[in-house]
PDB file of C-alpha atoms in Angstrom:
ATOM      1  CA  MET C   3     148.153 120.825  70.204  1.00  0.00           C
ATOM      2  CA  SER C   4     144.926 119.015  70.259  1.00  0.00           C
ATOM      3  CA  ARG C   5     141.672 119.934  68.312  1.00  0.00           C
ATOM      4  CA  PRO C   6     139.189 121.788  71.086  1.00  0.00           C
ATOM      5  CA  PRO C   7     135.895 120.151  71.530  1.00  0.00           C
ATOM      6  CA  THR C   8     133.012 120.517  69.528  1.00  0.00           C
ATOM      7  CA  LEU C   9     130.342 122.999  71.467  1.00  0.00           C
ATOM      8  CA  LEU C  10     126.953 121.930  70.925  1.00  0.00           C
ATOM      9  CA  LEU C  11     123.951 123.313  72.082  1.00  0.00           C
ATOM     10  CA  ILE C  12     120.599 121.990  71.991  1.00  0.00           C
ATOM     11  CA  ARG C  13     117.721 124.986  71.757  1.00  0.00           C
ATOM     12  CA  GLY C  14     114.253 125.131  71.725  1.00  0.00           C
ATOM     13  CA  LEU C  15     110.971 126.160  73.314  1.00  0.00           C
ATOM     14  CA  GLY C  16     110.654 124.635  76.691  1.00  0.00           C
ATOM     15  CA  HIS C  17     109.268 121.090  77.436  1.00  0.00           C
ATOM     16  CA  SER C  18     110.579 119.620  74.401  1.00  0.00           C
ATOM     17  CA  GLY C  19     112.998 117.073  75.214  1.00  0.00           C
ATOM     18  CA  THR C  20     115.814 118.916  75.796  1.00  0.00           C
ATOM     19  CA  THR C  21     117.349 116.880  79.108  1.00  0.00           C
ATOM     20  CA  ILE C  22     116.858 113.618  77.910  1.00  0.00           C
ATOM     21  CA  LEU C  23     118.300 114.177  74.772  1.00  0.00           C
ATOM     22  CA  ASP C  24     120.945 115.808  76.620  1.00  0.00           C
ATOM     23  CA  LEU C  25     121.496 112.612  78.800  1.00  0.00           C
ATOM     24  CA  ALA C  26     121.554 110.231  75.627  1.00  0.00           C
ATOM     25  CA  LEU C  27     123.998 112.108  74.002  1.00  0.00           C
ATOM     26  CA  GLY C  28     126.028 112.134  77.281  1.00  0.00           C
ATOM     27  CA  ALA C  29     125.888 108.422  77.160  1.00  0.00           C
ATOM     28  CA  HIS C  30     127.951 108.054  74.265  1.00  0.00           C
ATOM     29  CA  PRO C  31     131.870 107.577  75.114  1.00  0.00           C
ATOM     30  CA  LEU C  32     133.126 110.765  73.452  1.00  0.00           C
ATOM     31  CA  VAL C  33     130.816 112.576  74.718  1.00  0.00           C
ATOM     32  CA  MET C  34     129.747 114.961  77.666  1.00  0.00           C
ATOM     33  CA  GLY C  35     126.564 116.493  78.377  1.00  0.00           C
ATOM     34  CA  LEU C  36     126.431 119.466  80.916  1.00  0.00           C
ATOM     35  CA  GLY C  37     123.020 120.179  81.208  1.00  0.00           C
ATOM     36  CA  GLU C  38     121.505 123.867  81.260  1.00  0.00           C
ATOM     37  CA  ALA C  39     125.316 124.933  81.869  1.00  0.00           C
ATOM     38  CA  ALA C  40     124.694 128.521  80.440  1.00  0.00           C
ATOM     39  CA  ARG C  41     122.088 129.052  82.779  1.00  0.00           C
ATOM     40  CA  ILE C  42     124.536 128.322  85.733  1.00  0.00           C
ATOM     41  CA  LEU C  43     127.315 130.101  83.885  1.00  0.00           C
ATOM     42  CA  LYS C  44     124.989 133.539  83.277  1.00  0.00           C
ATOM     43  CA  THR C  45     125.745 136.382  86.021  1.00  0.00           C
ATOM     44  CA  PRO C  46     122.643 136.295  87.993  1.00  0.00           C
ATOM     45  CA  GLU C  47     120.605 139.448  88.088  1.00  0.00           C
ATOM     46  CA  PRO C  48     119.433 141.800  91.308  1.00  0.00           C
ATOM     47  CA  GLY C  49     116.656 140.380  92.587  1.00  0.00           C
ATOM     48  CA  GLU C  50     117.490 136.384  91.474  1.00  0.00           C
ATOM     49  CA  GLU C  51     119.371 135.580  94.615  1.00  0.00           C
ATOM     50  CA  GLN C  52     117.199 132.685  95.853  1.00  0.00           C
ATOM     51  CA  ARG C  53     117.490 131.498  92.317  1.00  0.00           C
ATOM     52  CA  GLY C  54     120.038 128.190  91.601  1.00  0.00           C
ATOM     53  CA  PRO C  55     122.578 129.576  89.582  1.00  0.00           C
ATOM     54  CA  ALA C  56     123.328 132.305  92.202  1.00  0.00           C
ATOM     55  CA  MET C  57     123.143 130.109  94.867  1.00  0.00           C
ATOM     56  CA  LEU C  58     125.329 127.565  93.234  1.00  0.00           C
ATOM     57  CA  ARG C  59     128.040 130.272  93.600  1.00  0.00           C
ATOM     58  CA  GLY C  60     127.504 129.773  97.243  1.00  0.00           C
ATOM     59  CA  SER C  61     126.154 127.299  99.712  1.00  0.00           C
ATOM     60  CA  GLN C  62     124.022 125.226  97.529  1.00  0.00           C
ATOM     61  CA  ARG C  63     127.157 124.014  96.034  1.00  0.00           C
ATOM     62  CA  GLN C  64     127.247 121.764  99.005  1.00  0.00           C
ATOM     63  CA  ASP C  65     124.118 120.472  98.553  1.00  0.00           C
ATOM     64  CA  ARG C  66     123.176 120.445  94.954  1.00  0.00           C
ATOM     65  CA  LEU C  67     123.743 116.835  93.207  1.00  0.00           C
ATOM     66  CA  CYS C  68     125.178 116.520  90.020  1.00  0.00           C
ATOM     67  CA  THR C  69     123.848 113.789  87.565  1.00  0.00           C
ATOM     68  CA  CYS C  70     127.644 112.148  88.116  1.00  0.00           C
ATOM     69  CA  GLY C  71     126.500 111.396  91.813  1.00  0.00           C
ATOM     70  CA  ALA C  72     128.980 114.209  93.158  1.00  0.00           C
ATOM     71  CA  THR C  73     127.531 116.921  95.078  1.00  0.00           C
ATOM     72  CA  ALA C  74     128.093 120.304  93.025  1.00  0.00           C
ATOM     73  CA  LYS C  75     131.751 120.941  95.510  1.00  0.00           C
ATOM     74  CA  ASP C  76     132.775 117.747  94.985  1.00  0.00           C
ATOM     75  CA  CYS C  77     131.910 117.208  90.565  1.00  0.00           C
ATOM     76  CA  PRO C  78     135.389 117.087  89.014  1.00  0.00           C
ATOM     77  CA  ILE C  79     133.823 119.648  86.250  1.00  0.00           C
ATOM     78  CA  TRP C  80     131.317 121.675  88.552  1.00  0.00           C
ATOM     79  CA  GLY C  81     133.708 121.731  91.444  1.00  0.00           C
ATOM     80  CA  PRO C  82     136.592 123.630  90.204  1.00  0.00           C
ATOM     81  CA  ALA C  83     134.560 125.609  87.477  1.00  0.00           C
ATOM     82  CA  LEU C  84     132.145 127.064  90.308  1.00  0.00           C
ATOM     83  CA  GLU C  85     135.165 128.174  92.345  1.00  0.00           C
ATOM     84  CA  TRP C  86     136.662 129.996  88.963  1.00  0.00           C
ATOM     85  CA  LEU C  87     132.982 131.352  88.262  1.00  0.00           C
ATOM     86  CA  VAL C  88     132.781 133.008  91.790  1.00  0.00           C
ATOM     87  CA  ALA C  89     135.956 135.361  90.710  1.00  0.00           C
ATOM     88  CA  HIS C  90     135.503 135.498  87.436  1.00  0.00           C
ATOM     89  CA  ASP C  91     131.604 136.742  86.676  1.00  0.00           C
ATOM     90  CA  HIS C  92     132.422 139.473  85.160  1.00  0.00           C
ATOM     91  CA  LEU C  93     133.309 137.898  81.843  1.00  0.00           C
ATOM     92  CA  SER C  94     131.094 137.417  78.955  1.00  0.00           C
ATOM     93  CA  LEU C  95     128.804 134.429  78.779  1.00  0.00           C
ATOM     94  CA  PRO C  96     131.354 133.085  75.930  1.00  0.00           C
ATOM     95  CA  ASP C  97     134.237 133.756  78.143  1.00  0.00           C
ATOM     96  CA  LYS C  98     132.651 131.461  80.416  1.00  0.00           C
ATOM     97  CA  MET C  99     131.522 128.930  78.439  1.00  0.00           C
ATOM     98  CA  GLN C 100     135.507 128.590  77.002  1.00  0.00           C
ATOM     99  CA  ARG C 101     136.463 128.072  80.329  1.00  0.00           C
ATOM    100  CA  LEU C 102     134.168 125.859  80.814  1.00  0.00           C
ATOM    101  CA  MET C 103     134.628 123.726  78.207  1.00  0.00           C
ATOM    102  CA  GLN C 104     138.654 123.578  78.910  1.00  0.00           C
ATOM    103  CA  PHE C 105     137.677 122.397  82.510  1.00  0.00           C
ATOM    104  CA  SER C 106     135.573 119.466  80.533  1.00  0.00           C
ATOM    105  CA  SER C 107     138.590 118.911  78.170  1.00  0.00           C
ATOM    106  CA  ALA C 108     140.793 118.085  81.045  1.00  0.00           C
ATOM    107  CA  MET C 109     138.696 114.993  82.273  1.00  0.00           C
ATOM    108  CA  PRO C 110     139.129 111.957  79.753  1.00  0.00           C
ATOM    109  CA  SER C 111     136.311 109.839  78.133  1.00  0.00           C
ATOM    110  CA  ALA C 112     135.577 106.892  79.171  1.00  0.00           C
ATOM    111  CA  THR C 113     137.813 105.280  76.380  1.00  0.00           C
ATOM    112  CA  GLY C 114     140.663 107.329  77.445  1.00  0.00           C
ATOM    113  CA  GLU C 115     140.469 109.766  74.765  1.00  0.00           C
ATOM    114  CA  PRO C 116     139.457 113.493  74.480  1.00  0.00           C
ATOM    115  CA  HIS C 117     135.636 114.006  74.552  1.00  0.00           C
ATOM    116  CA  ARG C 118     134.836 115.166  70.774  1.00  0.00           C
ATOM    117  CA  VAL C 119     131.586 116.938  71.801  1.00  0.00           C
ATOM    118  CA  ILE C 120     130.352 119.239  74.834  1.00  0.00           C
ATOM    119  CA  VAL C 121     126.521 119.644  75.157  1.00  0.00           C
ATOM    120  CA  ASP C 122     124.714 122.822  76.807  1.00  0.00           C
ATOM    121  CA  SER C 123     121.288 122.237  76.927  1.00  0.00           C
ATOM    122  CA  PHE C 124     119.473 125.276  77.948  1.00  0.00           C
ATOM    123  CA  GLN C 125     117.288 125.474  75.299  1.00  0.00           C
ATOM    124  CA  ASP C 126     116.411 129.216  75.299  1.00  0.00           C
ATOM    125  CA  GLU C 127     119.621 130.700  75.257  1.00  0.00           C
ATOM    126  CA  LEU C 128     120.427 132.474  71.937  1.00  0.00           C
ATOM    127  CA  VAL C 129     123.830 134.429  72.832  1.00  0.00           C
ATOM    128  CA  LEU C 130     126.130 131.435  72.515  1.00  0.00           C
ATOM    129  CA  PRO C 131     125.577 130.367  68.682  1.00  0.00           C
ATOM    130  CA  GLN C 132     126.331 134.027  67.282  1.00  0.00           C
ATOM    131  CA  ALA C 133     129.049 135.075  69.761  1.00  0.00           C
ATOM    132  CA  MET C 134     131.351 132.198  70.562  1.00  0.00           C
ATOM    133  CA  PRO C 135     134.852 132.624  68.488  1.00  0.00           C
ATOM    134  CA  ASP C 136     134.800 131.553  64.970  1.00  0.00           C
ATOM    135  CA  GLN C 137     137.617 129.134  65.268  1.00  0.00           C
ATOM    136  CA  LEU C 138     135.559 126.974  67.681  1.00  0.00           C
ATOM    137  CA  ASP C 139     133.271 124.232  66.168  1.00  0.00           C
ATOM    138  CA  VAL C 140     130.286 125.288  67.335  1.00  0.00           C
ATOM    139  CA  ARG C 141     126.999 123.681  66.373  1.00  0.00           C
ATOM    140  CA  VAL C 142     123.382 123.721  66.939  1.00  0.00           C
ATOM    141  CA  ILE C 143     120.457 121.021  67.272  1.00  0.00           C
ATOM    142  CA  HIS C 144     116.671 122.720  67.168  1.00  0.00           C
ATOM    143  CA  LEU C 145     114.651 120.501  69.074  1.00  0.00           C
ATOM    144  CA  VAL C 146     111.092 121.031  68.609  1.00  0.00           C
ATOM    145  CA  ARG C 147     107.924 118.736  69.542  1.00  0.00           C
ATOM    146  CA  ASP C 148     104.743 118.361  68.037  1.00  0.00           C
ATOM    147  CA  VAL C 149     102.317 120.939  68.763  1.00  0.00           C
ATOM    148  CA  ARG C 150      99.627 118.940  69.895  1.00  0.00           C
ATOM    149  CA  SER C 151     102.215 116.877  71.914  1.00  0.00           C
ATOM    150  CA  TRP C 152     103.146 120.020  73.510  1.00  0.00           C
ATOM    151  CA  LEU C 153     100.200 121.408  74.479  1.00  0.00           C
ATOM    152  CA  HIS C 154      98.588 118.407  75.916  1.00  0.00           C
ATOM    153  CA  SER C 155     101.624 118.667  78.475  1.00  0.00           C
ATOM    154  CA  ARG C 156     101.241 121.979  79.040  1.00  0.00           C
ATOM    155  CA  LEU C 157      97.321 123.509  78.672  1.00  0.00           C
ATOM    156  CA  LYS C 158      96.521 122.461  82.188  1.00  0.00           C
ATOM    157  CA  PRO C 159      98.344 124.684  83.778  1.00  0.00           C
ATOM    158  CA  ALA C 160      98.110 127.110  81.376  1.00  0.00           C
ATOM    159  CA  ARG C 161      94.139 126.864  81.988  1.00  0.00           C
ATOM    160  CA  ALA C 162      94.575 126.779  86.126  1.00  0.00           C
ATOM    161  CA  SER C 163      96.193 130.448  85.959  1.00  0.00           C
ATOM    162  CA  ALA C 164      92.798 131.651  85.076  1.00  0.00           C
ATOM    163  CA  GLN C 165      94.048 134.042  82.229  1.00  0.00           C
ATOM    164  CA  PRO C 166      92.147 135.476  79.131  1.00  0.00           C
ATOM    165  CA  LEU C 167      92.533 133.309  76.152  1.00  0.00           C
ATOM    166  CA  SER C 168      95.104 130.767  77.998  1.00  0.00           C
ATOM    167  CA  GLU C 169      94.437 128.235  75.808  1.00  0.00           C
ATOM    168  CA  LEU C 170      94.990 130.184  72.559  1.00  0.00           C
ATOM    169  CA  ARG C 171      98.294 132.280  74.133  1.00  0.00           C
ATOM    170  CA  THR C 172      99.616 128.925  74.897  1.00  0.00           C
ATOM    171  CA  LEU C 173      99.384 127.770  71.248  1.00  0.00           C
ATOM    172  CA  LEU C 174     100.476 131.114  70.002  1.00  0.00           C
ATOM    173  CA  ARG C 175     103.304 130.627  72.481  1.00  0.00           C
ATOM    174  CA  TRP C 176     104.522 127.606  70.537  1.00  0.00           C
ATOM    175  CA  TRP C 177     104.179 129.420  67.115  1.00  0.00           C
ATOM    176  CA  TYR C 178     106.101 132.443  68.267  1.00  0.00           C
ATOM    177  CA  VAL C 179     109.210 131.012  69.888  1.00  0.00           C
ATOM    178  CA  ASN C 180     109.845 127.982  67.554  1.00  0.00           C
ATOM    179  CA  ARG C 181     109.248 130.714  64.856  1.00  0.00           C
ATOM    180  CA  LYS C 182     111.942 133.086  66.585  1.00  0.00           C
ATOM    181  CA  PHE C 183     114.345 129.705  67.167  1.00  0.00           C
ATOM    182  CA  ASP C 184     114.134 128.827  63.444  1.00  0.00           C
ATOM    183  CA  ARG C 185     114.721 132.204  62.053  1.00  0.00           C
ATOM    184  CA  ALA C 186     117.485 133.228  64.576  1.00  0.00           C
ATOM    185  CA  LEU C 187     119.433 129.929  63.820  1.00  0.00           C
ATOM    186  CA  GLN C 188     119.424 129.820  60.406  1.00  0.00           C
ATOM    187  CA  ARG C 189     120.915 133.573  60.984  1.00  0.00           C
ATOM    188  CA  CYS C 190     123.889 132.559  62.962  1.00  0.00           C
ATOM    189  CA  GLY C 191     126.137 130.858  60.589  1.00  0.00           C
ATOM    190  CA  ARG C 192     126.708 127.485  62.383  1.00  0.00           C
ATOM    191  CA  PRO C 193     125.322 124.275  61.252  1.00  0.00           C
ATOM    192  CA  VAL C 194     121.634 123.802  62.226  1.00  0.00           C
ATOM    193  CA  PHE C 195     120.240 120.311  62.682  1.00  0.00           C
ATOM    194  CA  ARG C 196     116.539 120.529  63.176  1.00  0.00           C
ATOM    195  CA  LEU C 197     115.020 117.286  65.035  1.00  0.00           C
ATOM    196  CA  GLY C 198     111.543 116.752  66.073  1.00  0.00           C
ATOM    197  CA  TYR C 199     111.038 115.310  69.326  1.00  0.00           C
ATOM    198  CA  GLU C 200     108.339 112.771  68.055  1.00  0.00           C
ATOM    199  CA  GLU C 201     111.544 111.543  65.697  1.00  0.00           C
ATOM    200  CA  LEU C 202     113.775 111.305  68.424  1.00  0.00           C
ATOM    201  CA  ALA C 203     111.170 109.371  70.819  1.00  0.00           C
ATOM    202  CA  LEU C 204     109.510 107.227  68.398  1.00  0.00           C
ATOM    203  CA  GLN C 205     112.596 106.270  66.480  1.00  0.00           C
ATOM    204  CA  PRO C 206     115.860 106.992  68.588  1.00  0.00           C
ATOM    205  CA  GLU C 207     118.017 104.431  66.916  1.00  0.00           C
ATOM    206  CA  ARG C 208     117.656 106.087  63.834  1.00  0.00           C
ATOM    207  CA  SER C 209     117.373 109.960  64.856  1.00  0.00           C
ATOM    208  CA  LEU C 210     120.727 109.250  66.737  1.00  0.00           C
ATOM    209  CA  GLN C 211     122.460 107.698  64.049  1.00  0.00           C
ATOM    210  CA  LEU C 212     121.475 110.973  62.047  1.00  0.00           C
ATOM    211  CA  LEU C 213     123.027 112.667  64.651  1.00  0.00           C
ATOM    212  CA  CYS C 214     125.821 110.975  65.070  1.00  0.00           C
ATOM    213  CA  ASP C 215     126.470 111.343  61.125  1.00  0.00           C
ATOM    214  CA  TRP C 216     126.446 115.112  61.258  1.00  0.00           C
ATOM    215  CA  LEU C 217     128.783 115.255  63.921  1.00  0.00           C
ATOM    216  CA  ALA C 218     131.603 112.635  62.938  1.00  0.00           C
ATOM    217  CA  LEU C 219     131.377 110.647  65.573  1.00  0.00           C
ATOM    218  CA  PRO C 220     130.619 106.990  65.426  1.00  0.00           C
ATOM    219  CA  TYR C 221     127.356 105.297  66.482  1.00  0.00           C
ATOM    220  CA  SER C 222     126.976 104.071  69.624  1.00  0.00           C
ATOM    221  CA  ASP C 223     124.046 102.224  71.275  1.00  0.00           C
ATOM    222  CA  GLN C 224     124.772 103.004  74.873  1.00  0.00           C
ATOM    223  CA  MET C 225     123.167 106.295  73.949  1.00  0.00           C
ATOM    224  CA  LEU C 226     119.742 104.121  73.772  1.00  0.00           C
ATOM    225  CA  SER C 227     119.792 103.731  77.556  1.00  0.00           C
ATOM    226  CA  PRO C 228     120.582 107.515  78.866  1.00  0.00           C
ATOM    227  CA  GLY C 229     119.811 106.561  82.549  1.00  0.00           C
ATOM    228  CA  ALA C 230     121.925 103.317  82.376  1.00  0.00           C
ATOM    229  CA  ASN C 231     125.069 104.939  80.981  1.00  0.00           C
ATOM    230  CA  SER C 232     124.953 108.508  80.656  1.00  0.00           C
ATOM    231  CA  THR C 233     128.076 110.288  82.175  1.00  0.00           C
ATOM    232  CA  SER C 234     126.680 113.577  81.374  1.00  0.00           C
ATOM    233  CA  HIS C 235     127.420 115.812  84.555  1.00  0.00           C
ATOM    234  CA  ILE C 236     123.967 117.504  84.599  1.00  0.00           C
ATOM    235  CA  LEU C 237     123.438 120.279  87.316  1.00  0.00           C
ATOM    236  CA  SER C 238     120.439 122.141  85.899  1.00  0.00           C
ATOM    237  CA  GLY C 239     117.583 120.873  84.134  1.00  0.00           C
ATOM    238  CA  ASN C 240     114.123 118.981  84.248  1.00  0.00           C
ATOM    239  CA  ARG C 241     113.967 116.938  87.093  1.00  0.00           C
ATOM    240  CA  MET C 242     113.661 113.301  85.437  1.00  0.00           C
ATOM    241  CA  ARG C 243     117.184 113.589  85.452  1.00  0.00           C
ATOM    242  CA  PHE C 244     117.772 111.688  88.526  1.00  0.00           C
ATOM    243  CA  ASP C 245     114.104 109.520  87.916  1.00  0.00           C
ATOM    244  CA  PRO C 246     115.847 105.890  86.811  1.00  0.00           C
ATOM    245  CA  ALA C 247     112.482 105.039  85.657  1.00  0.00           C
ATOM    246  CA  ARG C 248     112.128 107.395  83.257  1.00  0.00           C
ATOM    247  CA  SER C 249     115.810 108.071  81.901  1.00  0.00           C
ATOM    248  CA  ARG C 250     116.189 104.424  81.690  1.00  0.00           C
ATOM    249  CA  ALA C 251     115.167 104.451  77.702  1.00  0.00           C
ATOM    250  CA  ILE C 252     113.634 107.051  75.348  1.00  0.00           C
ATOM    251  CA  ARG C 253     109.907 106.680  75.293  1.00  0.00           C
ATOM    252  CA  TYR C 254     107.336 108.384  73.648  1.00  0.00           C
ATOM    253  CA  ASP C 255     104.180 109.692  76.149  1.00  0.00           C
ATOM    254  CA  ALA C 256     101.203 109.143  73.301  1.00  0.00           C
ATOM    255  CA  ALA C 257      98.231 110.204  75.599  1.00  0.00           C
ATOM    256  CA  TRP C 258      97.250 113.440  73.215  1.00  0.00           C
ATOM    257  CA  MET C 259      96.583 111.007  70.994  1.00  0.00           C
ATOM    258  CA  ALA C 260      93.456 109.606  73.214  1.00  0.00           C
ATOM    259  CA  SER C 261      92.360 113.401  73.946  1.00  0.00           C
ATOM    260  CA  ASN C 262      89.422 115.305  72.387  1.00  0.00           C
ATOM    261  CA  ASP C 263      90.608 118.812  73.477  1.00  0.00           C
ATOM    262  CA  TRP C 264      89.348 120.965  70.945  1.00  0.00           C
ATOM    263  CA  LEU C 265      92.401 122.954  70.631  1.00  0.00           C
ATOM    264  CA  LEU C 266      94.522 119.684  69.771  1.00  0.00           C
ATOM    265  CA  ARG C 267      91.825 118.650  67.357  1.00  0.00           C
ATOM    266  CA  THR C 268      92.267 122.013  65.808  1.00  0.00           C
ATOM    267  CA  ALA C 269      95.487 123.336  66.523  1.00  0.00           C
ATOM    268  CA  LEU C 270      96.675 122.099  62.529  1.00  0.00           C
ATOM    269  CA  LEU C 271      94.025 123.805  60.731  1.00  0.00           C
ATOM    270  CA  ILE C 272      95.837 126.726  61.342  1.00  0.00           C
ATOM    271  CA  PRO C 273      98.057 126.880  58.182  1.00  0.00           C
ATOM    272  CA  ALA C 274     100.978 129.117  59.387  1.00  0.00           C
ATOM    273  CA  VAL C 275     100.983 126.626  62.787  1.00  0.00           C
ATOM    274  CA  ALA C 276     100.498 123.153  60.453  1.00  0.00           C
ATOM    275  CA  GLY C 277     103.436 124.449  58.090  1.00  0.00           C
ATOM    276  CA  LEU C 278     106.204 125.002  60.942  1.00  0.00           C
ATOM    277  CA  ASN C 279     104.996 121.579  62.572  1.00  0.00           C
ATOM    278  CA  ARG C 280     105.564 119.787  59.788  1.00  0.00           C
ATOM    279  CA  LYS C 281     108.891 122.120  58.633  1.00  0.00           C
ATOM    280  CA  LEU C 282     110.529 121.845  62.414  1.00  0.00           C
ATOM    281  CA  VAL C 283     109.097 118.484  63.760  1.00  0.00           C
ATOM    282  CA  TYR C 284     108.981 115.798  60.974  1.00  0.00           C
ATOM    283  CA  SER C 285     112.135 117.009  58.398  1.00  0.00           C
ATOM    284  CA  ASN C 286     114.160 114.023  58.425  1.00  0.00           C
ATOM    285  CA  ASP C 287     111.542 111.557  56.601  1.00  0.00           C
ATOM    286  CA  VAL C 288     111.542 109.495  59.884  1.00  0.00           C
ATOM    287  CA  LEU C 289     107.683 109.698  60.461  1.00  0.00           C
ATOM    288  CA  GLN C 290     106.450 110.712  57.575  1.00  0.00           C
ATOM    289  CA  SER C 291     102.823 109.085  58.615  1.00  0.00           C
ATOM    290  CA  PHE C 292     102.600 111.776  61.251  1.00  0.00           C
ATOM    291  CA  VAL C 293     103.191 114.657  59.618  1.00  0.00           C
TER     292      VAL C 293
END
């Protein structure tokens, strides 16, 4: 009996690059990316009937496209998985994930070998790292974006909300969520790889080599061109997964560096924020000049 694949969970704060990392990993011949699979598998709550996961259990299967090019209904992974899910929504999330892994394992890789790694990138889910069976090889990537870059991407919608102290609340969210995830993942008992989005985007080859070494995979330069090579089956995730220009290569948006926004310029003056930023974003000695 063949060994089941490794389940690789990408976790962290939203808008930190999880989709491009999922696509890049899925471009490796022995890796299958499944996007925000856990989000789809979670049983919808009352009032969520019009949200994506609930609708994928019904009519939206005919319309929602997978990154493999097929509709959800006709996708070789999600087609049978969603059909099964409709009748088994009462099961726990870990049980559902194991069944999804079985559907995925039945599809051989581009080399004809079984996939060695299955990727789930539902970034804000913390049940699976602790609740999957001990005999399964479960690993976690904690992906964190530099606080200044993340703030640059989130301050405009935050200010438009007109909430009191919206700028400071946004900064606090970066610190609180990343700190919470760091503590929870260190307690989960699974191997955890800290990866900074800046490391990935500015030194993608080196960062992906480190990840391949950690996963005991041979390095493949196909990962540097996710849009052209990814064989991921992503139904839920950032819309950029269907944008060839944005997924063609791993690129860094450095617009924040030219910003004079007061919060970007002062965020690292807060010792707790600066310390967490250094610890989580620049821990692999890839971009020490940015620390």
